[in-house]
Amino acid sequence: MKASLTSLTPYLMVLALAACSGDKEDSKNSQPGGFFETPLLAQGPSIRNVSVAEARALIDSEAAITVLDVRTPAEYEEGHIKGAVNLDAMSEDFAERVAKLKKDEAYLIHCRSGRRSAAALETMRAAGFETVAHMNEGVNGWTQAGLPLEP
């Protein structure tokens, strides 16, 4: 057994290196706009956390994505991402309102810091949504990155 394992070691190393190698730039920039041009739509159903930079790239892309701001209406009125739809995660009818959204569309969900939107994301997952990006740094991360909010 020792001899056969020893003789396989070089082959296993080659396989491991081949699996780990590859041009990372090609995989990130296979489309003209780069990795973030339409990641949710191009890569199929996906529910995942995204950074502020990734969220911005999604919004700026040509992808059809709905931005859901799940903060309270008062927080939304203080300033929100351009084009965002307010859907208060703390409202009693939040799950009912989420159920009325189109499940086959792509969404970017966020709140102030990421906690409420994480809970809202689970509500969306349970309702059958499959293409949702969660900006887990929230509006706090957005503004810390120097990105604008609309009044």
XYZ file of N, CA, C and O in Angstrom:
604
model
N 0.828 -1.196 0.000
C 0.000 0.000 0.000
C 0.863 1.248 0.000
O 0.532 2.213 -0.659
N 1.965 1.217 0.736
C 2.851 2.360 0.819
C 3.455 2.685 -0.549
O 3.530 3.830 -0.954
N 3.844 1.674 -1.275
C 4.447 1.880 -2.588
C 3.434 2.467 -3.553
O 3.756 3.355 -4.335
N 2.198 2.003 -3.530
C 1.199 2.512 -4.470
C 0.813 3.958 -4.144
O 0.582 4.754 -5.027
N 0.740 4.292 -2.865
C 0.432 5.666 -2.472
C 1.565 6.599 -2.866
O 1.332 7.691 -3.368
N 2.788 6.148 -2.675
C 3.956 6.942 -3.042
C 3.998 7.173 -4.551
O 4.317 8.258 -5.011
N 3.637 6.162 -5.308
C 3.667 6.324 -6.760
C 2.538 7.223 -7.257
O 2.640 7.808 -8.326
N 1.471 7.366 -6.492
C 0.356 8.236 -6.887
C 0.586 9.691 -6.505
O -0.043 10.586 -7.065
N 1.465 9.950 -5.571
C 1.676 11.298 -5.065
C 1.958 12.321 -6.157
O 1.323 13.377 -6.178
N 2.853 12.060 -7.114
C 3.084 13.064 -8.166
C 1.827 13.366 -8.983
O 1.574 14.507 -9.344
N 1.014 12.333 -9.249
C -0.204 12.533 -10.024
C -1.226 13.355 -9.234
O -1.894 14.229 -9.785
N -1.325 13.071 -7.946
C -2.242 13.828 -7.104
C -1.832 15.290 -7.017
O -2.677 16.188 -7.028
N -0.533 15.533 -6.954
C -0.041 16.910 -6.900
C -0.362 17.647 -8.189
O -0.772 18.804 -8.175
N -0.191 16.994 -9.320
C -0.501 17.611 -10.613
C -1.986 17.940 -10.694
O -2.376 19.022 -11.128
N -2.823 16.998 -10.261
C -4.267 17.252 -10.271
C -4.642 18.414 -9.368
O -5.458 19.256 -9.722
N -4.055 18.468 -8.189
C -4.344 19.561 -7.259
C -3.910 20.898 -7.837
O -4.641 21.891 -7.744
N -2.745 20.946 -8.429
C -2.270 22.194 -9.032
C -3.129 22.613 -10.208
O -3.430 23.788 -10.390
N -3.547 21.643 -11.006
C -4.397 21.967 -12.154
C -5.739 22.518 -11.698
O -6.277 23.453 -12.283
N -6.290 21.949 -10.630
C -7.584 22.410 -10.122
C -7.495 23.802 -9.537
O -8.427 24.587 -9.626
N -6.363 24.130 -8.929
C -6.204 25.424 -8.275
C -5.698 26.502 -9.214
O -5.764 27.676 -8.895
N -5.139 26.109 -10.318
C -4.570 27.110 -11.217
C -5.626 27.640 -12.158
O -6.769 27.275 -12.099
N -5.223 28.446 -13.031
C -6.140 29.066 -13.983
C -5.938 30.555 -13.922
O -5.475 31.093 -12.931
N -6.292 31.213 -14.958
C -6.110 32.653 -15.024
C -7.275 33.327 -14.329
O -8.377 33.386 -14.857
N -7.062 33.831 -13.134
C -8.126 34.460 -12.357
C -8.657 35.701 -13.051
O -9.823 36.021 -12.961
N -7.824 36.406 -13.744
C -8.283 37.600 -14.455
C -9.286 37.232 -15.535
O -10.256 37.917 -15.741
N -9.058 36.111 -16.241
C -9.994 35.695 -17.266
C -11.351 35.384 -16.662
O -12.380 35.742 -17.215
N -11.377 34.692 -15.515
C -12.661 34.345 -14.917
C -13.371 35.583 -14.384
O -14.582 35.634 -14.369
N -12.651 36.595 -13.953
C -13.277 37.808 -13.446
C -13.712 38.735 -14.563
O -14.639 39.497 -14.406
N -13.029 38.685 -15.673
C -13.282 39.657 -16.732
C -13.698 39.005 -18.031
O -13.344 39.460 -19.098
N -14.475 37.951 -17.964
C -14.880 37.271 -19.185
C -15.896 38.086 -19.975
O -16.108 37.845 -21.144
N -16.522 39.062 -19.342
C -17.459 39.937 -20.026
C -16.850 41.325 -20.086
O -16.014 41.673 -19.267
N -17.297 42.143 -21.033
C -16.714 43.475 -21.173
C -16.736 44.293 -19.899
O -15.820 45.022 -19.605
N -17.774 44.173 -19.077
C -17.882 44.956 -17.862
C -17.241 44.284 -16.670
O -17.325 44.764 -15.566
N -16.617 43.160 -16.850
C -15.959 42.470 -15.760
C -16.867 41.486 -15.050
O -18.000 41.236 -15.456
N -16.359 40.940 -13.972
C -17.043 39.889 -13.223
C -18.416 40.316 -12.741
O -19.334 39.524 -12.695
N -18.581 41.568 -12.370
C -19.822 41.997 -11.746
C -20.885 42.475 -12.730
O -21.935 42.908 -12.316
N -20.621 42.385 -14.021
C -21.576 42.970 -14.968
C -22.983 42.426 -14.760
O -23.922 43.181 -14.590
N -23.162 41.129 -14.785
C -24.466 40.527 -14.538
C -24.308 39.219 -13.770
O -24.810 38.191 -14.186
N -23.623 39.218 -12.652
C -23.330 37.952 -11.995
C -24.559 37.183 -11.526
O -24.586 35.980 -11.633
N -25.550 37.869 -11.032
C -26.715 37.146 -10.543
C -27.475 36.487 -11.680
O -27.950 35.372 -11.550
N -27.596 37.181 -12.779
C -28.354 36.639 -13.895
C -27.531 35.669 -14.724
O -28.016 34.639 -15.150
N -26.272 35.970 -14.965
C -25.436 35.142 -15.820
C -25.057 33.827 -15.164
O -24.860 32.833 -15.846
N -24.932 33.804 -13.849
C -24.490 32.596 -13.167
C -25.649 31.765 -12.638
O -25.437 30.798 -11.933
N -26.862 32.123 -12.972
C -28.005 31.342 -12.518
C -28.424 31.720 -11.109
O -27.905 32.653 -10.515
N -29.374 30.979 -10.568
C -29.876 31.281 -9.228
C -28.758 31.330 -8.193
O -27.865 30.493 -8.191
N -28.822 32.341 -7.346
C -27.787 32.518 -6.339
C -28.313 33.409 -5.226
O -28.906 34.448 -5.488
N -28.110 32.979 -3.994
C -28.391 33.824 -2.836
C -27.072 33.949 -2.106
O -26.506 32.944 -1.676
N -26.554 35.193 -2.063
C -25.236 35.361 -1.453
C -25.037 36.771 -0.934
O -25.738 37.696 -1.326
N -24.060 36.904 -0.047
C -23.652 38.209 0.449
C -22.753 38.865 -0.576
O -21.958 38.187 -1.224
N -22.899 40.175 -0.716
C -22.023 40.940 -1.599
C -21.501 42.156 -0.847
O -22.152 42.666 0.063
N -20.337 42.603 -1.236
C -19.753 43.808 -0.653
C -20.438 45.040 -1.237
O -21.197 44.948 -2.210
N -20.124 46.191 -0.678
C -20.643 47.450 -1.203
C -20.168 47.641 -2.644
O -20.946 48.044 -3.512
N -18.916 47.327 -2.915
C -18.375 47.476 -4.272
C -19.118 46.574 -5.251
O -19.449 46.991 -6.374
N -19.395 45.346 -4.841
C -20.136 44.427 -5.710
C -21.564 44.921 -5.927
O -22.098 44.853 -7.032
N -22.182 45.437 -4.864
C -23.545 45.966 -4.969
C -23.574 47.139 -5.941
O -24.463 47.231 -6.796
N -22.613 48.024 -5.819
C -22.540 49.178 -6.719
C -22.389 48.728 -8.164
O -23.037 49.261 -9.073
N -21.547 47.722 -8.384
C -21.350 47.202 -9.736
C -22.634 46.586 -10.282
O -22.955 46.757 -11.465
N -23.383 45.898 -9.432
C -24.662 45.332 -9.868
C -25.638 46.434 -10.270
O -26.309 46.343 -11.289
N -25.714 47.468 -9.448
C -26.627 48.574 -9.726
C -26.223 49.295 -11.005
O -27.074 49.668 -11.813
N -24.924 49.488 -11.202
C -24.433 50.203 -12.376
C -24.477 49.370 -13.653
O -24.368 49.911 -14.746
N -24.622 48.069 -13.513
C -24.631 47.197 -14.688
C -25.949 47.328 -15.438
O -26.882 47.980 -14.988
N -25.991 46.679 -16.553
C -27.208 46.681 -17.359
C -28.179 45.598 -16.885
O -29.226 45.407 -17.463
N -27.811 44.875 -15.853
C -28.652 43.788 -15.340
C -29.961 44.334 -14.784
O -29.991 45.402 -14.189
N -31.006 43.566 -14.978
C -32.301 43.925 -14.411
C -32.304 43.463 -12.963
O -32.427 42.276 -12.684
N -32.130 44.409 -12.049
C -32.097 44.074 -10.623
C -32.910 45.109 -9.862
O -32.857 46.300 -10.153
N -33.695 44.640 -8.917
C -34.493 45.515 -8.071
C -33.778 45.669 -6.736
O -33.444 44.673 -6.093
N -33.548 46.907 -6.333
C -32.901 47.183 -5.056
C -33.998 47.316 -4.002
O -34.872 48.165 -4.113
N -33.942 46.441 -2.984
C -34.914 46.481 -1.894
C -34.254 47.024 -0.644
O -33.309 46.445 -0.119
N -34.758 48.137 -0.168
C -34.302 48.762 1.070
C -35.294 48.337 2.140
O -36.455 48.732 2.103
N -34.862 47.508 3.080
C -35.794 46.959 4.066
C -35.767 47.717 5.394
O -36.216 47.204 6.415
N -35.290 48.955 5.365
C -35.328 49.802 6.553
C -36.735 50.368 6.724
O -37.603 50.205 5.867
N -36.953 51.078 7.815
C -38.254 51.701 8.056
C -38.467 52.830 7.048
O -37.503 53.367 6.491
N -39.719 53.217 6.816
C -39.968 54.345 5.922
C -39.247 55.620 6.352
O -38.761 56.378 5.511
N -39.155 55.871 7.658
C -38.461 57.075 8.141
C -36.979 57.019 7.773
O -36.407 58.024 7.333
N -36.341 55.862 7.936
C -34.935 55.717 7.566
C -34.760 55.893 6.054
O -33.817 56.544 5.600
N -35.673 55.323 5.304
C -35.632 55.424 3.840
C -35.708 56.890 3.406
O -34.965 57.314 2.530
N -36.587 57.645 4.032
C -36.767 59.057 3.684
C -35.541 59.902 4.029
O -35.296 60.932 3.403
N -34.756 59.473 5.016
C -33.533 60.198 5.377
C -32.485 60.107 4.272
O -31.605 60.950 4.186
N -32.566 59.094 3.455
C -31.637 58.912 2.348
C -31.585 57.453 1.944
O -31.555 56.566 2.796
N -31.665 57.211 0.629
C -31.684 55.846 0.123
C -30.914 55.762 -1.192
O -30.637 56.776 -1.836
N -30.574 54.564 -1.569
C -29.894 54.330 -2.839
C -30.867 54.643 -3.969
O -32.049 54.277 -3.911
N -30.368 55.324 -4.977
C -31.206 55.725 -6.107
C -31.942 54.520 -6.691
O -31.346 53.490 -6.976
N -33.255 54.670 -6.824
C -34.090 53.636 -7.417
C -34.531 52.538 -6.465
O -35.270 51.630 -6.853
N -34.095 52.591 -5.214
C -34.447 51.541 -4.252
C -35.931 51.592 -3.912
O -36.537 52.659 -3.835
N -36.491 50.421 -3.698
C -37.880 50.267 -3.285
C -37.884 49.972 -1.796
O -37.141 49.104 -1.336
N -38.708 50.701 -1.040
C -38.757 50.499 0.408
C -39.765 49.414 0.747
O -40.916 49.457 0.316
N -39.314 48.436 1.504
C -40.152 47.327 1.952
C -39.718 47.023 3.391
O -38.764 46.279 3.616
N -40.369 47.637 4.342
C -39.981 47.599 5.756
C -40.003 46.180 6.317
O -41.061 45.562 6.457
N -38.825 45.673 6.666
C -38.703 44.313 7.214
C -39.348 44.185 8.577
O -39.656 43.077 9.024
N -39.567 45.293 9.262
C -40.155 45.263 10.599
C -41.682 45.344 10.568
O -42.334 45.213 11.600
N -42.261 45.544 9.399
C -43.715 45.649 9.309
C -44.364 44.276 9.495
O -43.771 43.243 9.182
N -45.571 44.293 10.026
C -46.288 43.042 10.288
C -46.589 42.261 9.025
O -46.674 41.030 9.066
N -46.739 42.949 7.914
C -47.097 42.270 6.666
C -45.898 42.063 5.726
O -46.068 41.818 4.550
N -44.692 42.116 6.274
C -43.495 41.983 5.437
C -43.502 40.683 4.632
O -43.299 40.709 3.414
N -43.746 39.561 5.265
C -43.733 38.274 4.557
C -44.789 38.239 3.456
O -44.532 37.702 2.362
N -45.950 38.813 3.715
C -47.009 38.865 2.701
C -46.597 39.732 1.523
O -46.850 39.376 0.366
N -45.958 40.861 1.812
C -45.521 41.760 0.745
C -44.398 41.124 -0.066
O -44.353 41.270 -1.294
N -43.492 40.415 0.587
C -42.419 39.717 -0.113
C -43.003 38.654 -1.032
O -42.564 38.491 -2.175
N -44.009 37.938 -0.557
C -44.630 36.870 -1.347
C -45.256 37.393 -2.637
O -45.404 36.633 -3.606
N -45.582 38.681 -2.678
C -46.186 39.274 -3.872
C -45.144 39.677 -4.930
O -45.502 39.962 -6.066
N -43.857 39.691 -4.539
C -42.806 40.033 -5.496
C -42.592 38.890 -6.481
O -42.879 37.728 -6.173
N -42.066 39.219 -7.645
C -41.793 38.196 -8.661
C -40.559 37.394 -8.266
O -39.469 37.950 -8.131
N -40.737 36.112 -8.089
C -39.655 35.248 -7.617
C -38.587 34.977 -8.677
O -37.482 34.575 -8.357
N -38.921 35.216 -9.942
C -37.967 34.928 -11.017
C -37.118 36.144 -11.395
O -36.385 36.108 -12.371
N -37.192 37.204 -10.607
C -36.373 38.388 -10.856
C -35.200 38.432 -9.880
O -35.186 37.723 -8.876
N -34.222 39.283 -10.187
C -33.035 39.438 -9.338
C -33.233 40.618 -8.391
O -33.771 41.657 -8.776
N -32.775 40.444 -7.151
C -32.919 41.469 -6.126
C -31.592 41.726 -5.420
O -30.796 40.809 -5.232
N -31.407 42.983 -5.027
C -30.314 43.385 -4.149
C -30.987 43.917 -2.897
O -31.765 44.874 -2.971
N -30.738 43.295 -1.757
C -31.429 43.648 -0.524
C -30.431 44.238 0.474
O -29.285 43.801 0.543
N -30.883 45.254 1.214
C -30.020 45.872 2.223
C -30.853 46.593 3.265
O -32.035 46.878 3.059
N -30.220 46.869 4.400
C -30.823 47.691 5.447
C -29.766 48.701 5.896
O -28.937 49.126 5.088
N -29.748 49.071 7.155
C -28.764 50.038 7.638
C -27.411 49.380 7.858
O -26.395 49.866 7.397
N -27.412 48.243 8.570
C -26.136 47.619 8.921
C -25.995 46.178 8.458
O -24.917 45.614 8.527
N -27.058 45.558 8.016
C -27.006 44.188 7.531
C -27.786 43.188 8.364
O -28.050 42.082 7.918
N -28.181 43.557 9.563
C -28.866 42.607 10.441
C -30.317 42.361 9.998
O -30.731 41.222 9.843
N -31.082 43.415 9.786
C -32.474 43.238 9.359
C -32.555 42.627 7.969
O -33.410 41.789 7.692
N -31.648 43.055 7.102
C -31.684 42.504 5.739
C -31.280 41.035 5.718
O -31.751 40.272 4.874
N -30.442 40.596 6.656
C -30.096 39.174 6.751
C -31.344 38.368 7.114
O -31.589 37.297 6.549
N -32.145 38.875 8.042
C -33.393 38.208 8.409
C -34.382 38.249 7.239
O -35.065 37.257 6.957
N -34.438 39.382 6.555
C -35.320 39.515 5.394
C -34.899 38.561 4.279
O -35.744 38.000 3.570
N -33.609 38.381 4.138
C -33.084 37.454 3.132
C -33.581 36.040 3.408
O -33.967 35.317 2.487
N -33.606 35.644 4.658
C -34.105 34.313 5.006
C -35.595 34.191 4.702
O -36.061 33.138 4.268
N -36.345 35.271 4.894
C -37.765 35.274 4.531
C -37.918 35.081 3.030
O -38.774 34.306 2.583
N -37.063 35.746 2.268
C -37.126 35.613 0.809
C -36.731 34.198 0.373
O -37.357 33.608 -0.501
N -35.702 33.653 1.001
C -35.274 32.288 0.676
C -36.422 31.301 0.949
O -36.726 30.448 0.133
N -37.069 31.451 2.107
C -38.173 30.568 2.477
C -39.359 30.715 1.526
O -40.101 29.751 1.301
N -39.513 31.903 0.944
C -40.615 32.157 0.013
C -40.309 31.652 -1.395
O -41.159 31.735 -2.279
N -39.094 31.157 -1.611
C -38.763 30.580 -2.907
C -37.946 31.450 -3.832
O -37.742 31.102 -4.996
N -37.435 32.585 -3.351
C -36.578 33.427 -4.174
C -35.224 32.745 -4.331
O -34.713 32.142 -3.387
N -34.647 32.854 -5.513
C -33.385 32.183 -5.777
C -32.270 33.114 -6.223
O -31.114 32.715 -6.238
N -32.599 34.334 -6.604
C -31.587 35.251 -7.129
C -31.612 36.538 -6.310
O -32.299 37.500 -6.665
N -30.866 36.507 -5.188
C -30.846 37.635 -4.276
C -29.414 37.893 -3.812
O -28.721 36.984 -3.369
N -28.993 39.144 -3.938
C -27.701 39.580 -3.406
C -27.994 40.371 -2.136
O -28.887 41.220 -2.115
N -27.257 40.070 -1.084
C -27.441 40.746 0.196
C -26.235 41.631 0.460
O -25.136 41.131 0.675
N -26.444 42.959 0.422
C -25.361 43.893 0.731
C -25.229 43.927 2.248
O -25.890 44.697 2.937
N -24.365 43.059 2.760
C -24.311 42.822 4.197
C -23.679 43.942 5.016
O -23.733 43.902 6.231
N -23.113 44.943 4.367
C -22.588 46.103 5.100
C -23.634 47.209 5.207
O -23.418 48.194 5.904
N -24.721 47.060 4.497
C -25.831 47.992 4.562
C -25.504 49.402 4.093
O -24.454 49.667 3.512
N -26.435 50.300 4.372
C -26.272 51.705 3.995
C -25.087 52.315 4.732
O -24.409 53.194 4.203
N -24.804 51.827 5.939
C -23.625 52.334 6.650
C -22.362 52.105 5.818
O -21.540 53.011 5.662
N -22.201 50.917 5.281
C -21.049 50.617 4.435
C -21.068 51.418 3.144
O -20.028 51.860 2.656
N -22.247 51.612 2.602
C -22.422 52.383 1.367
C -21.914 53.809 1.561
O -21.139 54.319 0.764
N -22.358 54.454 2.641
C -21.954 55.842 2.864
C -20.482 55.924 3.281
O -19.802 56.886 2.929
N -19.990 54.937 4.021
C -18.563 54.923 4.395
C -17.681 54.807 3.165
O -16.549 55.286 3.162
N -18.207 54.201 2.107
C -17.453 54.093 0.855
C -17.565 55.372 0.031
O -17.012 55.456 -1.072
N -18.284 56.367 0.547
C -18.420 57.638 -0.155
C -19.448 57.623 -1.268
O -19.444 58.500 -2.130
N -20.341 56.642 -1.254
C -21.350 56.540 -2.304
C -22.583 57.349 -1.925
O -22.918 57.484 -0.744
N -23.284 57.876 -2.935
C -24.384 58.820 -2.661
C -25.700 58.142 -2.269
O -25.988 57.014 -2.649
N -26.479 58.892 -1.532
C -27.856 58.538 -1.210
C -28.743 59.655 -1.724
O -28.346 60.807 -1.751
N -29.959 59.282 -2.100
C -30.945 60.281 -2.515
C -31.842 60.604 -1.333
O -32.173 59.724 -0.550
N -32.249 61.863 -1.239
C -33.170 62.251 -0.139
C -34.575 61.711 -0.357
O -34.965 61.347 -1.396
